[in-house]
mmCIF file of C-alpha atoms in Angstrom:
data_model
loop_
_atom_site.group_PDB
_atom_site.id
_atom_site.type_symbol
_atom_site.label_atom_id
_atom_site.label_comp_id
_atom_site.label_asym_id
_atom_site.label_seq_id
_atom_site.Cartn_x
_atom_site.Cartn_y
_atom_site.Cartn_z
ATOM 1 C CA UNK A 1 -67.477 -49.475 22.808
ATOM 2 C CA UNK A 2 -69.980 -48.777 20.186
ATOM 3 C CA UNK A 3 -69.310 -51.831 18.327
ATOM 4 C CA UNK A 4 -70.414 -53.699 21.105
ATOM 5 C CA UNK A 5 -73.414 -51.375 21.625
ATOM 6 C CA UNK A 6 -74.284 -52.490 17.667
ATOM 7 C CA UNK A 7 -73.436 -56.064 17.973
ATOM 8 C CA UNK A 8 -75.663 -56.501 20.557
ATOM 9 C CA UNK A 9 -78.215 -54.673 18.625
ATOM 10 C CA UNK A 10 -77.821 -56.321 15.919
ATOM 11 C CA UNK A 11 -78.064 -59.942 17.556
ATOM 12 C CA UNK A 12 -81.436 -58.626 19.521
ATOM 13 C CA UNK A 13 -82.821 -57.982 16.432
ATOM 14 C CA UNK A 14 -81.478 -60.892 14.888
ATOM 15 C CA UNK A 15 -82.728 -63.225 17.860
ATOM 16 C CA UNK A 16 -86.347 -61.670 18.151
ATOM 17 C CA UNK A 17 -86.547 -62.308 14.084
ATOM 18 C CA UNK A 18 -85.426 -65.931 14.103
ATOM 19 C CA UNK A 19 -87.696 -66.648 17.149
ATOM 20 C CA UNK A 20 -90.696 -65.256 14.787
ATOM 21 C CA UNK A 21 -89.264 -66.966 11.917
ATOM 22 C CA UNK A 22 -89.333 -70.576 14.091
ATOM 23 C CA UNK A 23 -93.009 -70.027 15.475
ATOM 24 C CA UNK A 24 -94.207 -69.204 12.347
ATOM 25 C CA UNK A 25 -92.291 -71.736 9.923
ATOM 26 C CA UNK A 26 -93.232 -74.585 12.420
ATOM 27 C CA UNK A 27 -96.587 -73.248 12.679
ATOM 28 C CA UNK A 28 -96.766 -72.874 8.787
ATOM 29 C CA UNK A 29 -95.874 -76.633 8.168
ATOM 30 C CA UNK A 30 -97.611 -78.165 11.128
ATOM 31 C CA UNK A 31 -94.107 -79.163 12.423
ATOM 32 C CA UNK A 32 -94.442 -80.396 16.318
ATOM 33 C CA UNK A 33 -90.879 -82.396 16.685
ATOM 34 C CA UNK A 34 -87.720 -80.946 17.941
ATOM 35 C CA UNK A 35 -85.391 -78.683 16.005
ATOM 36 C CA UNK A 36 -82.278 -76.753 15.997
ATOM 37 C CA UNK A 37 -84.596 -73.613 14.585
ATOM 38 C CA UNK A 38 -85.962 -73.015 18.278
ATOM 39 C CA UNK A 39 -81.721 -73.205 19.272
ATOM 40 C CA UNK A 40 -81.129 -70.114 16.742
ATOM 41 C CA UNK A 41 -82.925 -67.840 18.834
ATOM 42 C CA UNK A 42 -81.474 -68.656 22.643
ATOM 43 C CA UNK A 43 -77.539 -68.495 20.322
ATOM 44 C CA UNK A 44 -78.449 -65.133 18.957
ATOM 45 C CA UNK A 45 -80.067 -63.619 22.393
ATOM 46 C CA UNK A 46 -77.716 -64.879 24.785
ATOM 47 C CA UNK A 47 -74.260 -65.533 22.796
ATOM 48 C CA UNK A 48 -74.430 -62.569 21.029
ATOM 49 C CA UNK A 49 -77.046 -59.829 21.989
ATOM 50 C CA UNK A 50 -76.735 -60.659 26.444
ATOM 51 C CA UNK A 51 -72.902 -61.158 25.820
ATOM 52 C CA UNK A 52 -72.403 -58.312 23.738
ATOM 53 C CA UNK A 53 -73.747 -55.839 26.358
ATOM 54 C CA UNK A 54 -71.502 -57.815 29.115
ATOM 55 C CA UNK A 55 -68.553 -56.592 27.081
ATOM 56 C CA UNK A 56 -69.815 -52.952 26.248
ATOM 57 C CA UNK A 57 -69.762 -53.045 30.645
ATOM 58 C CA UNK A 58 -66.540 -54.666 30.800
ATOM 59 C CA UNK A 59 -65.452 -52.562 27.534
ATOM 60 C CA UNK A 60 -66.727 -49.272 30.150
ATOM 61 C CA UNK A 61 -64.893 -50.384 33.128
ATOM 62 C CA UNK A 62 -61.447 -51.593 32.123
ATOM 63 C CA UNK A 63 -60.712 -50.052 28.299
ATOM 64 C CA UNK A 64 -60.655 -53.093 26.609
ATOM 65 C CA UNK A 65 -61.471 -51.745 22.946
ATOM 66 C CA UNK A 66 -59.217 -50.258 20.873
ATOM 67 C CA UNK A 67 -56.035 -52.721 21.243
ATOM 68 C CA UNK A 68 -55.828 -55.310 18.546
ATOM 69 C CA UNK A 69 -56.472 -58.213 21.071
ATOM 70 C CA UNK A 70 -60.236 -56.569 21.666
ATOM 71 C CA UNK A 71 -60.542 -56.404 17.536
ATOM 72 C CA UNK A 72 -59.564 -60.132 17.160
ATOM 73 C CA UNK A 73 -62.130 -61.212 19.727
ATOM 74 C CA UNK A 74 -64.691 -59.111 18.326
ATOM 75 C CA UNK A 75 -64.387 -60.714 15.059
ATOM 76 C CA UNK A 76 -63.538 -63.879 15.609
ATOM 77 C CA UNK A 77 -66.809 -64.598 18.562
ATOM 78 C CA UNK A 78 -68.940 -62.796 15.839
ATOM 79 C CA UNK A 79 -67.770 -64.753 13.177
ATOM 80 C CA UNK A 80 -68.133 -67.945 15.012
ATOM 81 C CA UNK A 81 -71.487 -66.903 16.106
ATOM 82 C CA UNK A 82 -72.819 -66.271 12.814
ATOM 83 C CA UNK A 83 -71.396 -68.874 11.561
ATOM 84 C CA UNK A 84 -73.042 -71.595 14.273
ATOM 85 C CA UNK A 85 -76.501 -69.667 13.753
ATOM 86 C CA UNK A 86 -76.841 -69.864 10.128
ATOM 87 C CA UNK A 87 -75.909 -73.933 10.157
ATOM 88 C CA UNK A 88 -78.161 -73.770 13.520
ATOM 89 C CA UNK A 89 -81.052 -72.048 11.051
ATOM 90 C CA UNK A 90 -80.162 -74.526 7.746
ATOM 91 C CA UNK A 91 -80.070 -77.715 9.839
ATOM 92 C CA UNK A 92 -83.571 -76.888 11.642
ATOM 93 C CA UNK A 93 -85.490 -75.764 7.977
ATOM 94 C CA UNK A 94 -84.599 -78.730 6.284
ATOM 95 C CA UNK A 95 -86.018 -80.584 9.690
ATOM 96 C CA UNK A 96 -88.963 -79.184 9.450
ATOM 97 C CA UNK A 97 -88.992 -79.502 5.577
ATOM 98 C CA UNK A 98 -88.599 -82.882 6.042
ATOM 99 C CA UNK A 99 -85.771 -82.674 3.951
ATOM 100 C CA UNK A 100 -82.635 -84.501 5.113
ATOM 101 C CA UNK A 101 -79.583 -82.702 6.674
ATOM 102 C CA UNK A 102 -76.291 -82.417 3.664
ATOM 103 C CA UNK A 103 -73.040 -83.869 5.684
ATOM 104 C CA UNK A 104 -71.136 -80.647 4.754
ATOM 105 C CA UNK A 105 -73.710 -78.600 7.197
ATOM 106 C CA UNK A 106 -71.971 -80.286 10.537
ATOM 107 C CA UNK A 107 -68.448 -79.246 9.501
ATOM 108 C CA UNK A 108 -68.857 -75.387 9.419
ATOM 109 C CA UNK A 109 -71.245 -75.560 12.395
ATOM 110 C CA UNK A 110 -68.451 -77.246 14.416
ATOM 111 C CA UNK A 111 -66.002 -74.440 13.014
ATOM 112 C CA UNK A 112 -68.510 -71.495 14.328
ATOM 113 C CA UNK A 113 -68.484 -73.360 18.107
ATOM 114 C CA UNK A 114 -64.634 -73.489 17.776
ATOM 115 C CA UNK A 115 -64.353 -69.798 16.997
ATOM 116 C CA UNK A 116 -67.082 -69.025 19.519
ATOM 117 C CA UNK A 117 -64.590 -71.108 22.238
ATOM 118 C CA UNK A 118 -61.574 -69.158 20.529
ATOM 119 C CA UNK A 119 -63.317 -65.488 20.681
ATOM 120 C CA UNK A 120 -63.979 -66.466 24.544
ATOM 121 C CA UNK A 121 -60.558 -67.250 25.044
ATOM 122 C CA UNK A 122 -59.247 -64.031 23.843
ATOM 123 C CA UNK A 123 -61.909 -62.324 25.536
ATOM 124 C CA UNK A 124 -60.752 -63.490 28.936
ATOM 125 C CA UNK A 125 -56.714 -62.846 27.822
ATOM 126 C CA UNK A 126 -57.378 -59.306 27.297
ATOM 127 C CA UNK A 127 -59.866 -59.116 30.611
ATOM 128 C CA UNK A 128 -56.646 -60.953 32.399
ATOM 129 C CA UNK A 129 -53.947 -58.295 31.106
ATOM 130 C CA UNK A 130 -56.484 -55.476 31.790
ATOM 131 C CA UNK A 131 -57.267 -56.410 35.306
ATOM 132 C CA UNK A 132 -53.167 -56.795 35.922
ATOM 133 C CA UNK A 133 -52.968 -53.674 34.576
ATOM 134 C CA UNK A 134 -55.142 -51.759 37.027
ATOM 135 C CA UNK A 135 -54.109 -53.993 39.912
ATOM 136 C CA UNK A 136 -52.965 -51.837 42.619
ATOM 137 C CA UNK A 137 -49.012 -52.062 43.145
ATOM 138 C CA UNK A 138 -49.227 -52.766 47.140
ATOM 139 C CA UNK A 139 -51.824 -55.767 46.440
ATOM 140 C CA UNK A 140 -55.297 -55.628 47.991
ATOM 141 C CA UNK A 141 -56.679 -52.177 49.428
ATOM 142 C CA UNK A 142 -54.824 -52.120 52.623
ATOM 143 C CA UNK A 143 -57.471 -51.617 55.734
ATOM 144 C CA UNK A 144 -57.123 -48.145 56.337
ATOM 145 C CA UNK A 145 -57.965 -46.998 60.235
ATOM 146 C CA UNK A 146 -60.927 -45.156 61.521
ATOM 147 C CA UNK A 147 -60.915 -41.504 62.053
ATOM 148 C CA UNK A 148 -63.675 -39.495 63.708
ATOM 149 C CA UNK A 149 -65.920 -38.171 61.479
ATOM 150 C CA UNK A 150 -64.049 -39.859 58.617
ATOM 151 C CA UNK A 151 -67.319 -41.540 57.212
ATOM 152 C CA UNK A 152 -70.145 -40.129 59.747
ATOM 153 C CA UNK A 153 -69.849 -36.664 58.253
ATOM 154 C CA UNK A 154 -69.738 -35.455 61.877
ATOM 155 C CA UNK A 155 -66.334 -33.312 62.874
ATOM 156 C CA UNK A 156 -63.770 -34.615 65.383
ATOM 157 C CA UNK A 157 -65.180 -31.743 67.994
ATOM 158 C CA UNK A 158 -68.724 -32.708 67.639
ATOM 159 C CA UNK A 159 -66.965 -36.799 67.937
ATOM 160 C CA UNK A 160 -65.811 -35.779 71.385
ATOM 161 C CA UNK A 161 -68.387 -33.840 72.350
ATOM 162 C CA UNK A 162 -70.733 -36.741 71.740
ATOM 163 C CA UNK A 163 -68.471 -39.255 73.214
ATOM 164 C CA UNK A 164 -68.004 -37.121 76.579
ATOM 165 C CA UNK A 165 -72.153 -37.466 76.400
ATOM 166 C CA UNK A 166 -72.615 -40.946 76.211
ATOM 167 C CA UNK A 167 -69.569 -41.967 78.876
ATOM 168 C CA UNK A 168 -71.544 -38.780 81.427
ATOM 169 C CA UNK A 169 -68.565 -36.835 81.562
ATOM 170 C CA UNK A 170 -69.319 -33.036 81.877
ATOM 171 C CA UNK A 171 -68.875 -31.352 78.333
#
């Protein structure tokens, strides 16, 4: 659980930095078009810091660290991340440099995405086998009946007692 906790630490930082870093740059060079600089920020804040504390709750509720299916999507989704943020961050300063884009940026930023979509995947195998796992034998929670007092916090004699009240019965 605590590399989760630090990943998505990590990316917050990471996210609020590169935000700066894109106001300022564009700011710096009087840069008003579109680039990928302003997509660095919403990756690193939502793929990897918002993410990263969805698994640390998942992580709490159904024990999915610790297996070697957790450490391979841990890896893999941050190395894909990092990956797609730093071509993300090269891409968008040479746009703003005015300096054109070098063909061999596109082919590792399509490699981060693909081991983004692979982390993902494992991510939701291991959620899948997890939630099998604690799936109850009988299937669903079975409807259980009411008893008196079962959920009113009110005993079975004081039940009657009120029930003889409202129907006028002598008590």
């Amino acid at each position: 659980m605590r590399k989760s906790y630090h990943a998505a630490h990590l990316y917050m930082i990471l996210g609020v930095v590169s935000g700066l870093y894109y106001r300022e740059f564009t700011k710096l060079h009087d840069f008003d078009g579109r680039t990928q600089l302003a997509l660095v920020h919403t990756h690193l804040l939502a793929l990897g810091m918002l993410a990263f504390l969805v698994v640390l709750a998942l992580d709490k509720l159904f024990r999915l660290s610790g297996s070697r299916l957790f450490t391979t999507f841990f890896w893999v989704c941050n190395a894909g991340l990092v990956l797609s943020a730093a071509m993300m961050f090269v891409h968008g300063s040479r746009t703003v440099l005015g300096r054109p884009v070098p063909v061999g940026v596109s082919l590792p930023a399509g490699l981060g995405h693909i081991l983004l979509t692979a982390g993902l995947v494992l991510l939701f195998v291991l959620l899948g086998r997890r939630l099998k796992e604690s799936a109850p034998a009988h299937g669903p929670n079975p409807v259980r009946p009411f008893r008196a007092g079962a959920r009113t916090g009110i005993s079975s004699g004081q039940e009657e007692k009120a029930e003889r009240r409202r129907s006028g019965r002598p008590g």
